[in-house]
mmCIF file with all atom_site columns, N, CA and C in Angstrom:
data_model
loop_
_atom_site.group_PDB
_atom_site.id
_atom_site.type_symbol
_atom_site.label_atom_id
_atom_site.label_alt_id
_atom_site.label_comp_id
_atom_site.label_asym_id
_atom_site.label_entity_id
_atom_site.label_seq_id
_atom_site.pdbx_PDB_ins_code
_atom_site.Cartn_x
_atom_site.Cartn_y
_atom_site.Cartn_z
_atom_site.occupancy
_atom_site.B_iso_or_equiv
_atom_site.pdbx_formal_charge
_atom_site.auth_seq_id
_atom_site.auth_comp_id
_atom_site.auth_asym_id
_atom_site.auth_atom_id
_atom_site.pdbx_PDB_model_num
ATOM 1   N N  . MET V 1 1  ? -1.778  5.160  -32.312 1.00 0.00 ? 1  MET V N  1
ATOM 2   C CA . MET V 1 1  ? -3.009  5.035  -32.267 1.00 0.00 ? 1  MET V CA 1
ATOM 3   C C  . MET V 1 1  ? -3.712  5.137  -33.372 1.00 0.00 ? 1  MET V C  1
ATOM 4   N N  . LEU V 1 2  ? -4.458  4.313  -34.091 1.00 0.00 ? 2  LEU V N  1
ATOM 5   C CA . LEU V 1 2  ? -5.157  4.353  -35.466 1.00 0.00 ? 2  LEU V CA 1
ATOM 6   C C  . LEU V 1 2  ? -6.173  5.691  -35.065 1.00 0.00 ? 2  LEU V C  1
ATOM 7   N N  . THR V 1 3  ? -6.236  6.285  -36.366 1.00 0.00 ? 3  THR V N  1
ATOM 8   C CA . THR V 1 3  ? -6.932  7.652  -36.394 1.00 0.00 ? 3  THR V CA 1
ATOM 9   C C  . THR V 1 3  ? -8.364  7.416  -37.421 1.00 0.00 ? 3  THR V C  1
ATOM 10  N N  . ILE V 1 4  ? -8.989  7.806  -36.836 1.00 0.00 ? 4  ILE V N  1
ATOM 11  C CA . ILE V 1 4  ? -10.629 7.701  -37.397 1.00 0.00 ? 4  ILE V CA 1
ATOM 12  C C  . ILE V 1 4  ? -10.916 9.174  -38.359 1.00 0.00 ? 4  ILE V C  1
ATOM 13  N N  . ASP V 1 5  ? -11.333 8.492  -39.848 1.00 0.00 ? 5  ASP V N  1
ATOM 14  C CA . ASP V 1 5  ? -12.032 9.604  -40.479 1.00 0.00 ? 5  ASP V CA 1
ATOM 15  C C  . ASP V 1 5  ? -13.458 9.741  -40.452 1.00 0.00 ? 5  ASP V C  1
ATOM 16  N N  . THR V 1 6  ? -13.742 10.849 -39.319 1.00 0.00 ? 6  THR V N  1
ATOM 17  C CA . THR V 1 6  ? -14.847 10.679 -39.126 1.00 0.00 ? 6  THR V CA 1
ATOM 18  C C  . THR V 1 6  ? -16.278 10.770 -40.106 1.00 0.00 ? 6  THR V C  1
ATOM 19  N N  . THR V 1 7  ? -16.070 10.915 -41.409 1.00 0.00 ? 7  THR V N  1
ATOM 20  C CA . THR V 1 7  ? -16.834 10.913 -42.549 1.00 0.00 ? 7  THR V CA 1
ATOM 21  C C  . THR V 1 7  ? -17.414 9.328  -42.877 1.00 0.00 ? 7  THR V C  1
ATOM 22  N N  . THR V 1 8  ? -16.414 8.344  -42.172 1.00 0.00 ? 8  THR V N  1
ATOM 23  C CA . THR V 1 8  ? -16.956 6.937  -42.745 1.00 0.00 ? 8  THR V CA 1
ATOM 24  C C  . THR V 1 8  ? -17.772 6.244  -41.549 1.00 0.00 ? 8  THR V C  1
ATOM 25  N N  . ILE V 1 9  ? -18.016 7.258  -40.433 1.00 0.00 ? 9  ILE V N  1
ATOM 26  C CA . ILE V 1 9  ? -18.736 6.704  -39.593 1.00 0.00 ? 9  ILE V CA 1
ATOM 27  C C  . ILE V 1 9  ? -20.548 6.535  -40.099 1.00 0.00 ? 9  ILE V C  1
ATOM 28  N N  . PRO V 1 10 ? -20.560 5.175  -40.224 1.00 0.00 ? 10 PRO V N  1
ATOM 29  C CA . PRO V 1 10 ? -22.072 4.857  -40.669 1.00 0.00 ? 10 PRO V CA 1
ATOM 30  C C  . PRO V 1 10 ? -22.879 5.759  -39.865 1.00 0.00 ? 10 PRO V C  1
ATOM 31  N N  . ALA V 1 11 ? -24.257 6.288  -40.893 1.00 0.00 ? 11 ALA V N  1
ATOM 32  C CA . ALA V 1 11 ? -25.480 7.184  -40.279 1.00 0.00 ? 11 ALA V CA 1
ATOM 33  C C  . ALA V 1 11 ? -26.622 6.249  -39.607 1.00 0.00 ? 11 ALA V C  1
ATOM 34  N N  . GLU V 1 12 ? -26.595 5.106  -40.224 1.00 0.00 ? 12 GLU V N  1
ATOM 35  C CA . GLU V 1 12 ? -27.607 4.047  -39.846 1.00 0.00 ? 12 GLU V CA 1
ATOM 36  C C  . GLU V 1 12 ? -27.108 3.096  -38.508 1.00 0.00 ? 12 GLU V C  1
ATOM 37  N N  . GLU V 1 13 ? -27.965 2.958  -37.474 1.00 0.00 ? 13 GLU V N  1
ATOM 38  C CA . GLU V 1 13 ? -27.687 2.408  -36.324 1.00 0.00 ? 13 GLU V CA 1
ATOM 39  C C  . GLU V 1 13 ? -27.360 1.124  -36.326 1.00 0.00 ? 13 GLU V C  1
ATOM 40  N N  . PRO V 1 14 ? -27.956 0.141  -37.215 1.00 0.00 ? 14 PRO V N  1
ATOM 41  C CA . PRO V 1 14 ? -27.146 -1.057 -36.879 1.00 0.00 ? 14 PRO V CA 1
ATOM 42  C C  . PRO V 1 14 ? -25.734 -0.947 -37.193 1.00 0.00 ? 14 PRO V C  1
ATOM 43  N N  . ASN V 1 15 ? -25.521 -0.218 -38.799 1.00 0.00 ? 15 ASN V N  1
ATOM 44  C CA . ASN V 1 15 ? -24.167 -0.351 -39.329 1.00 0.00 ? 15 ASN V CA 1
ATOM 45  C C  . ASN V 1 15 ? -23.258 0.324  -38.417 1.00 0.00 ? 15 ASN V C  1
ATOM 46  N N  . ARG V 1 16 ? -23.765 1.280  -38.121 1.00 0.00 ? 16 ARG V N  1
ATOM 47  C CA . ARG V 1 16 ? -22.895 2.058  -36.694 1.00 0.00 ? 16 ARG V CA 1
ATOM 48  C C  . ARG V 1 16 ? -22.270 1.255  -35.706 1.00 0.00 ? 16 ARG V C  1
ATOM 49  N N  . ARG V 1 17 ? -23.458 0.257  -34.868 1.00 0.00 ? 17 ARG V N  1
ATOM 50  C CA . ARG V 1 17 ? -23.190 -0.598 -34.105 1.00 0.00 ? 17 ARG V CA 1
ATOM 51  C C  . ARG V 1 17 ? -21.893 -1.434 -34.018 1.00 0.00 ? 17 ARG V C  1
ATOM 52  N N  . GLU V 1 18 ? -22.040 -1.979 -35.536 1.00 0.00 ? 18 GLU V N  1
ATOM 53  C CA . GLU V 1 18 ? -20.779 -2.831 -36.258 1.00 0.00 ? 18 GLU V CA 1
ATOM 54  C C  . GLU V 1 18 ? -19.594 -2.022 -36.429 1.00 0.00 ? 18 GLU V C  1
ATOM 55  N N  . TRP V 1 19 ? -19.391 -1.116 -36.856 1.00 0.00 ? 19 TRP V N  1
ATOM 56  C CA . TRP V 1 19 ? -18.410 -0.385 -37.107 1.00 0.00 ? 19 TRP V CA 1
ATOM 57  C C  . TRP V 1 19 ? -17.770 0.307  -35.800 1.00 0.00 ? 19 TRP V C  1
ATOM 58  N N  . ILE V 1 20 ? -18.744 0.525  -34.607 1.00 0.00 ? 20 ILE V N  1
ATOM 59  C CA . ILE V 1 20 ? -18.017 0.784  -33.265 1.00 0.00 ? 20 ILE V CA 1
ATOM 60  C C  . ILE V 1 20 ? -17.380 -0.345 -32.848 1.00 0.00 ? 20 ILE V C  1
ATOM 61  N N  . LYS V 1 21 ? -17.944 -1.860 -33.056 1.00 0.00 ? 21 LYS V N  1
ATOM 62  C CA . LYS V 1 21 ? -17.421 -2.949 -32.513 1.00 0.00 ? 21 LYS V CA 1
ATOM 63  C C  . LYS V 1 21 ? -16.010 -3.405 -33.210 1.00 0.00 ? 21 LYS V C  1
ATOM 64  N N  . TYR V 1 22 ? -16.053 -3.368 -34.513 1.00 0.00 ? 22 TYR V N  1
ATOM 65  C CA . TYR V 1 22 ? -14.675 -3.173 -35.326 1.00 0.00 ? 22 TYR V CA 1
ATOM 66  C C  . TYR V 1 22 ? -14.013 -2.519 -34.996 1.00 0.00 ? 22 TYR V C  1
ATOM 67  N N  . GLN V 1 23 ? -14.184 -1.220 -34.782 1.00 0.00 ? 23 GLN V N  1
ATOM 68  C CA . GLN V 1 23 ? -13.088 -0.306 -34.855 1.00 0.00 ? 23 GLN V CA 1
ATOM 69  C C  . GLN V 1 23 ? -12.391 -0.751 -33.023 1.00 0.00 ? 23 GLN V C  1
ATOM 70  N N  . LEU V 1 24 ? -13.236 -0.937 -32.027 1.00 0.00 ? 24 LEU V N  1
ATOM 71  C CA . LEU V 1 24 ? -12.730 -1.287 -30.724 1.00 0.00 ? 24 LEU V CA 1
ATOM 72  C C  . LEU V 1 24 ? -11.861 -2.350 -30.942 1.00 0.00 ? 24 LEU V C  1
ATOM 73  N N  . ARG V 1 25 ? -12.456 -3.413 -31.707 1.00 0.00 ? 25 ARG V N  1
ATOM 74  C CA . ARG V 1 25 ? -11.369 -4.515 -31.888 1.00 0.00 ? 25 ARG V CA 1
ATOM 75  C C  . ARG V 1 25 ? -10.042 -4.163 -32.593 1.00 0.00 ? 25 ARG V C  1
ATOM 76  N N  . ALA V 1 26 ? -10.006 -3.588 -33.486 1.00 0.00 ? 26 ALA V N  1
ATOM 77  C CA . ALA V 1 26 ? -9.084  -2.860 -34.329 1.00 0.00 ? 26 ALA V CA 1
ATOM 78  C C  . ALA V 1 26 ? -8.000  -1.995 -33.302 1.00 0.00 ? 26 ALA V C  1
ATOM 79  N N  . ARG V 1 27 ? -8.385  -1.500 -31.995 1.00 0.00 ? 27 ARG V N  1
ATOM 80  C CA . ARG V 1 27 ? -7.602  -1.233 -30.917 1.00 0.00 ? 27 ARG V CA 1
ATOM 81  C C  . ARG V 1 27 ? -7.543  -2.330 -30.048 1.00 0.00 ? 27 ARG V C  1
ATOM 82  N N  . GLY V 1 28 ? -7.217  -3.385 -30.237 1.00 0.00 ? 28 GLY V N  1
ATOM 83  C CA . GLY V 1 28 ? -7.426  -4.301 -29.378 1.00 0.00 ? 28 GLY V CA 1
ATOM 84  C C  . GLY V 1 28 ? -8.415  -4.249 -27.928 1.00 0.00 ? 28 GLY V C  1
ATOM 85  N N  . SER V 1 29 ? -9.303  -3.721 -28.235 1.00 0.00 ? 29 SER V N  1
ATOM 86  C CA . SER V 1 29 ? -10.551 -3.383 -27.227 1.00 0.00 ? 29 SER V CA 1
ATOM 87  C C  . SER V 1 29 ? -11.500 -4.081 -27.238 1.00 0.00 ? 29 SER V C  1
ATOM 88  N N  . SER V 1 30 ? -12.558 -3.759 -26.774 1.00 0.00 ? 30 SER V N  1
ATOM 89  C CA . SER V 1 30 ? -13.682 -4.753 -26.995 1.00 0.00 ? 30 SER V CA 1
ATOM 90  C C  . SER V 1 30 ? -14.769 -4.101 -25.925 1.00 0.00 ? 30 SER V C  1
ATOM 91  N N  . LEU V 1 31 ? -16.175 -4.166 -26.597 1.00 0.00 ? 31 LEU V N  1
ATOM 92  C CA . LEU V 1 31 ? -17.497 -3.909 -25.101 1.00 0.00 ? 31 LEU V CA 1
ATOM 93  C C  . LEU V 1 31 ? -17.194 -4.385 -24.001 1.00 0.00 ? 31 LEU V C  1
ATOM 94  N N  . SER V 1 32 ? -16.735 -5.091 -23.773 1.00 0.00 ? 32 SER V N  1
ATOM 95  C CA . SER V 1 32 ? -16.624 -6.325 -22.979 1.00 0.00 ? 32 SER V CA 1
ATOM 96  C C  . SER V 1 32 ? -15.640 -5.500 -22.178 1.00 0.00 ? 32 SER V C  1
ATOM 97  N N  . ARG V 1 33 ? -14.161 -4.938 -22.167 1.00 0.00 ? 33 ARG V N  1
ATOM 98  C CA . ARG V 1 33 ? -13.273 -4.703 -21.899 1.00 0.00 ? 33 ARG V CA 1
ATOM 99  C C  . ARG V 1 33 ? -13.381 -2.987 -21.445 1.00 0.00 ? 33 ARG V C  1
ATOM 100 N N  . VAL V 1 34 ? -14.289 -2.710 -22.536 1.00 0.00 ? 34 VAL V N  1
ATOM 101 C CA . VAL V 1 34 ? -14.997 -0.775 -22.045 1.00 0.00 ? 34 VAL V CA 1
ATOM 102 C C  . VAL V 1 34 ? -15.700 -1.104 -20.326 1.00 0.00 ? 34 VAL V C  1
ATOM 103 N N  . ALA V 1 35 ? -16.658 -2.098 -20.847 1.00 0.00 ? 35 ALA V N  1
ATOM 104 C CA . ALA V 1 35 ? -17.761 -2.332 -19.649 1.00 0.00 ? 35 ALA V CA 1
ATOM 105 C C  . ALA V 1 35 ? -16.829 -2.722 -18.286 1.00 0.00 ? 35 ALA V C  1
ATOM 106 N N  . ARG V 1 36 ? -15.962 -3.667 -18.507 1.00 0.00 ? 36 ARG V N  1
ATOM 107 C CA . ARG V 1 36 ? -15.174 -3.977 -17.049 1.00 0.00 ? 36 ARG V CA 1
ATOM 108 C C  . ARG V 1 36 ? -14.436 -2.669 -16.710 1.00 0.00 ? 36 ARG V C  1
ATOM 109 N N  . ASP V 1 37 ? -14.064 -1.765 -17.842 1.00 0.00 ? 37 ASP V N  1
ATOM 110 C CA . ASP V 1 37 ? -13.264 -1.031 -17.003 1.00 0.00 ? 37 ASP V CA 1
ATOM 111 C C  . ASP V 1 37 ? -14.041 0.154  -16.273 1.00 0.00 ? 37 ASP V C  1
ATOM 112 N N  . GLN V 1 38 ? -15.348 0.496  -16.997 1.00 0.00 ? 38 GLN V N  1
ATOM 113 C CA . GLN V 1 38 ? -16.221 1.146  -15.903 1.00 0.00 ? 38 GLN V CA 1
ATOM 114 C C  . GLN V 1 38 ? -16.868 0.535  -14.803 1.00 0.00 ? 38 GLN V C  1
ATOM 115 N N  . GLY V 1 39 ? -16.702 -0.679 -14.900 1.00 0.00 ? 39 GLY V N  1
ATOM 116 C CA . GLY V 1 39 ? -17.415 -1.632 -13.515 1.00 0.00 ? 39 GLY V CA 1
ATOM 117 C C  . GLY V 1 39 ? -18.808 -1.789 -13.884 1.00 0.00 ? 39 GLY V C  1
ATOM 118 N N  . VAL V 1 40 ? -19.429 -2.003 -15.075 1.00 0.00 ? 40 VAL V N  1
ATOM 119 C CA . VAL V 1 40 ? -20.635 -2.140 -15.505 1.00 0.00 ? 40 VAL V CA 1
ATOM 120 C C  . VAL V 1 40 ? -20.601 -3.388 -16.046 1.00 0.00 ? 40 VAL V C  1
ATOM 121 N N  . SER V 1 41 ? -21.990 -4.208 -16.363 1.00 0.00 ? 41 SER V N  1
ATOM 122 C CA . SER V 1 41 ? -21.811 -5.606 -17.272 1.00 0.00 ? 41 SER V CA 1
ATOM 123 C C  . SER V 1 41 ? -21.651 -4.846 -18.481 1.00 0.00 ? 41 SER V C  1
ATOM 124 N N  . ARG V 1 42 ? -21.418 -6.246 -19.376 1.00 0.00 ? 42 ARG V N  1
ATOM 125 C CA . ARG V 1 42 ? -21.463 -6.020 -20.754 1.00 0.00 ? 42 ARG V CA 1
ATOM 126 C C  . ARG V 1 42 ? -22.648 -5.738 -21.430 1.00 0.00 ? 42 ARG V C  1
ATOM 127 N N  . PHE V 1 43 ? -23.636 -6.158 -20.918 1.00 0.00 ? 43 PHE V N  1
ATOM 128 C CA . PHE V 1 43 ? -24.756 -5.828 -21.266 1.00 0.00 ? 43 PHE V CA 1
ATOM 129 C C  . PHE V 1 43 ? -25.140 -4.176 -21.304 1.00 0.00 ? 43 PHE V C  1
ATOM 130 N N  . ALA V 1 44 ? -24.787 -3.369 -20.032 1.00 0.00 ? 44 ALA V N  1
ATOM 131 C CA . ALA V 1 44 ? -24.717 -2.365 -20.005 1.00 0.00 ? 44 ALA V CA 1
ATOM 132 C C  . ALA V 1 44 ? -23.650 -1.509 -21.149 1.00 0.00 ? 44 ALA V C  1
ATOM 133 N N  . ALA V 1 45 ? -22.832 -1.842 -21.521 1.00 0.00 ? 45 ALA V N  1
ATOM 134 C CA . ALA V 1 45 ? -21.796 -1.718 -22.840 1.00 0.00 ? 45 ALA V CA 1
ATOM 135 C C  . ALA V 1 45 ? -22.792 -1.677 -23.857 1.00 0.00 ? 45 ALA V C  1
ATOM 136 N N  . SER V 1 46 ? -23.374 -2.701 -24.262 1.00 0.00 ? 46 SER V N  1
ATOM 137 C CA . SER V 1 46 ? -24.385 -2.930 -25.318 1.00 0.00 ? 46 SER V CA 1
ATOM 138 C C  . SER V 1 46 ? -25.490 -1.677 -25.571 1.00 0.00 ? 46 SER V C  1
ATOM 139 N N  . VAL V 1 47 ? -25.956 -1.357 -24.212 1.00 0.00 ? 47 VAL V N  1
ATOM 140 C CA . VAL V 1 47 ? -27.103 -0.844 -23.946 1.00 0.00 ? 47 VAL V CA 1
ATOM 141 C C  . VAL V 1 47 ? -26.892 0.661  -24.959 1.00 0.00 ? 47 VAL V C  1
ATOM 142 N N  . ALA V 1 48 ? -25.676 1.084  -24.702 1.00 0.00 ? 48 ALA V N  1
ATOM 143 C CA . ALA V 1 48 ? -25.126 2.378  -25.224 1.00 0.00 ? 48 ALA V CA 1
ATOM 144 C C  . ALA V 1 48 ? -24.995 2.593  -26.693 1.00 0.00 ? 48 ALA V C  1
ATOM 145 N N  . LEU V 1 49 ? -24.764 1.401  -27.077 1.00 0.00 ? 49 LEU V N  1
ATOM 146 C CA . LEU V 1 49 ? -24.743 1.215  -28.715 1.00 0.00 ? 49 LEU V CA 1
ATOM 147 C C  . LEU V 1 49 ? -26.558 1.177  -29.210 1.00 0.00 ? 49 LEU V C  1
ATOM 148 N N  . GLN V 1 50 ? -27.627 1.068  -28.292 1.00 0.00 ? 50 GLN V N  1
ATOM 149 C CA . GLN V 1 50 ? -28.712 1.392  -29.078 1.00 0.00 ? 50 GLN V CA 1
ATOM 150 C C  . GLN V 1 50 ? -29.502 2.812  -28.415 1.00 0.00 ? 50 GLN V C  1
ATOM 151 N N  . ARG V 1 51 ? -29.215 2.681  -27.380 1.00 0.00 ? 51 ARG V N  1
ATOM 152 C CA . ARG V 1 51 ? -30.023 4.268  -26.760 1.00 0.00 ? 51 ARG V CA 1
ATOM 153 C C  . ARG V 1 51 ? -29.019 4.906  -25.464 1.00 0.00 ? 51 ARG V C  1
ATOM 154 N N  . GLN V 1 52 ? -29.529 6.175  -25.167 1.00 0.00 ? 52 GLN V N  1
ATOM 155 C CA . GLN V 1 52 ? -28.504 7.034  -24.586 1.00 0.00 ? 52 GLN V CA 1
ATOM 156 C C  . GLN V 1 52 ? -27.879 6.466  -23.487 1.00 0.00 ? 52 GLN V C  1
ATOM 157 N N  . TYR V 1 53 ? -26.634 6.316  -22.591 1.00 0.00 ? 53 TYR V N  1
ATOM 158 C CA . TYR V 1 53 ? -26.046 6.045  -21.987 1.00 0.00 ? 53 TYR V CA 1
ATOM 159 C C  . TYR V 1 53 ? -24.912 7.011  -21.755 1.00 0.00 ? 53 TYR V C  1
ATOM 160 N N  . PRO V 1 54 ? -24.917 7.949  -21.512 1.00 0.00 ? 54 PRO V N  1
ATOM 161 C CA . PRO V 1 54 ? -23.949 8.816  -21.624 1.00 0.00 ? 54 PRO V CA 1
ATOM 162 C C  . PRO V 1 54 ? -22.404 8.563  -20.956 1.00 0.00 ? 54 PRO V C  1
ATOM 163 N N  . ARG V 1 55 ? -22.211 8.020  -19.823 1.00 0.00 ? 55 ARG V N  1
ATOM 164 C CA . ARG V 1 55 ? -21.078 7.533  -19.017 1.00 0.00 ? 55 ARG V CA 1
ATOM 165 C C  . ARG V 1 55 ? -20.146 6.502  -20.222 1.00 0.00 ? 55 ARG V C  1
ATOM 166 N N  . LEU V 1 56 ? -20.878 5.715  -20.606 1.00 0.00 ? 56 LEU V N  1
ATOM 167 C CA . LEU V 1 56 ? -20.674 4.835  -21.754 1.00 0.00 ? 56 LEU V CA 1
ATOM 168 C C  . LEU V 1 56 ? -20.391 4.869  -22.837 1.00 0.00 ? 56 LEU V C  1
ATOM 169 N N  . GLU V 1 57 ? -21.131 5.874  -23.054 1.00 0.00 ? 57 GLU V N  1
ATOM 170 C CA . GLU V 1 57 ? -20.846 6.492  -24.745 1.00 0.00 ? 57 GLU V CA 1
ATOM 171 C C  . GLU V 1 57 ? -19.457 7.272  -24.450 1.00 0.00 ? 57 GLU V C  1
ATOM 172 N N  . ARG V 1 58 ? -19.236 8.144  -23.575 1.00 0.00 ? 58 ARG V N  1
ATOM 173 C CA . ARG V 1 58 ? -17.776 9.008  -23.453 1.00 0.00 ? 58 ARG V CA 1
ATOM 174 C C  . ARG V 1 58 ? -16.818 7.893  -23.192 1.00 0.00 ? 58 ARG V C  1
ATOM 175 N N  . ALA V 1 59 ? -16.957 6.955  -22.626 1.00 0.00 ? 59 ALA V N  1
ATOM 176 C CA . ALA V 1 59 ? -15.866 5.830  -22.381 1.00 0.00 ? 59 ALA V CA 1
ATOM 177 C C  . ALA V 1 59 ? -15.702 4.848  -24.024 1.00 0.00 ? 59 ALA V C  1
ATOM 178 N N  . ILE V 1 60 ? -16.603 4.667  -24.823 1.00 0.00 ? 60 ILE V N  1
ATOM 179 C CA . ILE V 1 60 ? -16.302 4.381  -25.998 1.00 0.00 ? 60 ILE V CA 1
ATOM 180 C C  . ILE V 1 60 ? -15.970 5.202  -26.666 1.00 0.00 ? 60 ILE V C  1
ATOM 181 N N  . ALA V 1 61 ? -16.407 6.282  -26.887 1.00 0.00 ? 61 ALA V N  1
ATOM 182 C CA . ALA V 1 61 ? -15.663 7.257  -27.739 1.00 0.00 ? 61 ALA V CA 1
ATOM 183 C C  . ALA V 1 61 ? -14.151 7.746  -27.123 1.00 0.00 ? 61 ALA V C  1
ATOM 184 N N  . ARG V 1 62 ? -14.057 7.829  -26.258 1.00 0.00 ? 62 ARG V N  1
ATOM 185 C CA . ARG V 1 62 ? -12.631 7.556  -25.636 1.00 0.00 ? 62 ARG V CA 1
ATOM 186 C C  . ARG V 1 62 ? -11.893 6.620  -26.225 1.00 0.00 ? 62 ARG V C  1
ATOM 187 N N  . ARG V 1 63 ? -12.405 5.896  -26.100 1.00 0.00 ? 63 ARG V N  1
ATOM 188 C CA . ARG V 1 63 ? -11.256 4.677  -26.574 1.00 0.00 ? 63 ARG V CA 1
ATOM 189 C C  . ARG V 1 63 ? -11.198 4.425  -28.067 1.00 0.00 ? 63 ARG V C  1
ATOM 190 N N  . LEU V 1 64 ? -12.426 5.270  -28.759 1.00 0.00 ? 64 LEU V N  1
ATOM 191 C CA . LEU V 1 64 ? -11.879 5.251  -30.008 1.00 0.00 ? 64 LEU V CA 1
ATOM 192 C C  . LEU V 1 64 ? -11.079 6.344  -30.507 1.00 0.00 ? 64 LEU V C  1
ATOM 193 N N  . GLY V 1 65 ? -10.929 7.259  -29.770 1.00 0.00 ? 65 GLY V N  1
ATOM 194 C CA . GLY V 1 65 ? -10.260 8.910  -29.468 1.00 0.00 ? 65 GLY V CA 1
ATOM 195 C C  . GLY V 1 65 ? -10.941 9.692  -30.429 1.00 0.00 ? 65 GLY V C  1
ATOM 196 N N  . LEU V 1 66 ? -12.118 9.709  -30.165 1.00 0.00 ? 66 LEU V N  1
ATOM 197 C CA . LEU V 1 66 ? -13.317 10.623 -30.738 1.00 0.00 ? 66 LEU V CA 1
ATOM 198 C C  . LEU V 1 66 ? -14.093 11.048 -29.182 1.00 0.00 ? 66 LEU V C  1
ATOM 199 N N  . ASP V 1 67 ? -14.823 12.091 -29.903 1.00 0.00 ? 67 ASP V N  1
ATOM 200 C CA . ASP V 1 67 ? -15.628 12.773 -28.835 1.00 0.00 ? 67 ASP V CA 1
ATOM 201 C C  . ASP V 1 67 ? -17.019 11.833 -29.154 1.00 0.00 ? 67 ASP V C  1
ATOM 202 N N  . PRO V 1 68 ? -17.860 11.891 -28.214 1.00 0.00 ? 68 PRO V N  1
ATOM 203 C CA . PRO V 1 68 ? -19.242 11.138 -28.500 1.00 0.00 ? 68 PRO V CA 1
ATOM 204 C C  . PRO V 1 68 ? -20.184 11.961 -29.430 1.00 0.00 ? 68 PRO V C  1
ATOM 205 N N  . LYS V 1 69 ? -19.956 13.099 -29.412 1.00 0.00 ? 69 LYS V N  1
ATOM 206 C CA . LYS V 1 69 ? -20.604 13.862 -30.595 1.00 0.00 ? 69 LYS V CA 1
ATOM 207 C C  . LYS V 1 69 ? -20.698 13.259 -31.913 1.00 0.00 ? 69 LYS V C  1
ATOM 208 N N  . GLN V 1 70 ? -19.408 12.888 -32.214 1.00 0.00 ? 70 GLN V N  1
ATOM 209 C CA . GLN V 1 70 ? -18.924 12.430 -33.423 1.00 0.00 ? 70 GLN V CA 1
ATOM 210 C C  . GLN V 1 70 ? -19.469 11.353 -33.824 1.00 0.00 ? 70 GLN V C  1
ATOM 211 N N  . VAL V 1 71 ? -19.820 10.165 -32.833 1.00 0.00 ? 71 VAL V N  1
ATOM 212 C CA . VAL V 1 71 ? -19.864 8.880  -32.802 1.00 0.00 ? 71 VAL V CA 1
ATOM 213 C C  . VAL V 1 71 ? -21.536 8.651  -32.871 1.00 0.00 ? 71 VAL V C  1
ATOM 214 N N  . TRP V 1 72 ? -21.938 9.591  -32.446 1.00 0.00 ? 72 TRP V N  1
ATOM 215 C CA . TRP V 1 72 ? -23.554 9.905  -31.739 1.00 0.00 ? 72 TRP V CA 1
ATOM 216 C C  . TRP V 1 72 ? -24.012 11.030 -32.264 1.00 0.00 ? 72 TRP V C  1
ATOM 217 N N  . PRO V 1 73 ? -24.319 11.798 -33.423 1.00 0.00 ? 73 PRO V N  1
ATOM 218 C CA . PRO V 1 73 ? -24.557 13.060 -33.229 1.00 0.00 ? 73 PRO V CA 1
ATOM 219 C C  . PRO V 1 73 ? -26.146 13.348 -33.214 1.00 0.00 ? 73 PRO V C  1
ATOM 220 N N  . GLU V 1 74 ? -26.929 12.470 -33.491 1.00 0.00 ? 74 GLU V N  1
ATOM 221 C CA . GLU V 1 74 ? -28.279 12.829 -33.244 1.00 0.00 ? 74 GLU V CA 1
ATOM 222 C C  . GLU V 1 74 ? -28.777 12.782 -32.007 1.00 0.00 ? 74 GLU V C  1
ATOM 223 N N  . ARG V 1 75 ? -28.119 12.112 -30.916 1.00 0.00 ? 75 ARG V N  1
ATOM 224 C CA . ARG V 1 75 ? -27.902 12.281 -29.211 1.00 0.00 ? 75 ARG V CA 1
ATOM 225 C C  . ARG V 1 75 ? -27.442 13.324 -28.882 1.00 0.00 ? 75 ARG V C  1
ATOM 226 N N  . TYR V 1 76 ? -26.745 14.145 -29.398 1.00 0.00 ? 76 TYR V N  1
ATOM 227 C CA . TYR V 1 76 ? -26.465 15.069 -28.938 1.00 0.00 ? 76 TYR V CA 1
ATOM 228 C C  . TYR V 1 76 ? -26.709 16.691 -29.898 1.00 0.00 ? 76 TYR V C  1
ATOM 229 N N  . ASP V 1 77 ? -27.806 16.539 -30.411 1.00 0.00 ? 77 ASP V N  1
ATOM 230 C CA . ASP V 1 77 ? -28.302 17.887 -31.324 1.00 0.00 ? 77 ASP V CA 1
ATOM 231 C C  . ASP V 1 77 ? -28.149 19.041 -30.320 1.00 0.00 ? 77 ASP V C  1
ATOM 232 N N  . GLU V 1 78 ? -28.024 20.082 -30.726 1.00 0.00 ? 78 GLU V N  1
ATOM 233 C CA . GLU V 1 78 ? -27.633 21.587 -30.132 1.00 0.00 ? 78 GLU V CA 1
ATOM 234 C C  . GLU V 1 78 ? -28.878 21.912 -29.191 1.00 0.00 ? 78 GLU V C  1
ATOM 235 N N  . ASN V 1 79 ? -29.944 21.319 -29.240 1.00 0.00 ? 79 ASN V N  1
ATOM 236 C CA . ASN V 1 79 ? -31.169 21.842 -28.779 1.00 0.00 ? 79 ASN V CA 1
ATOM 237 C C  . ASN V 1 79 ? -31.146 21.294 -27.106 1.00 0.00 ? 79 ASN V C  1
#
């Protein structure tokens, strides 16, 4: 499995969304496949890229071999 240097995860949301989709493709997956595996629509998976959706955030991060806090640190602040 490909490993990800977490320092390469873009901080800006639009860039991060594209980065996530690229990383999924590099692993032979996609948002559509993550959605199917979770029993939700492709639209629901794309929503997770734009706002909080813990279930799909976990599924996407797991597919990338990361923790959701690494992918979306602003959504998981300590408070």
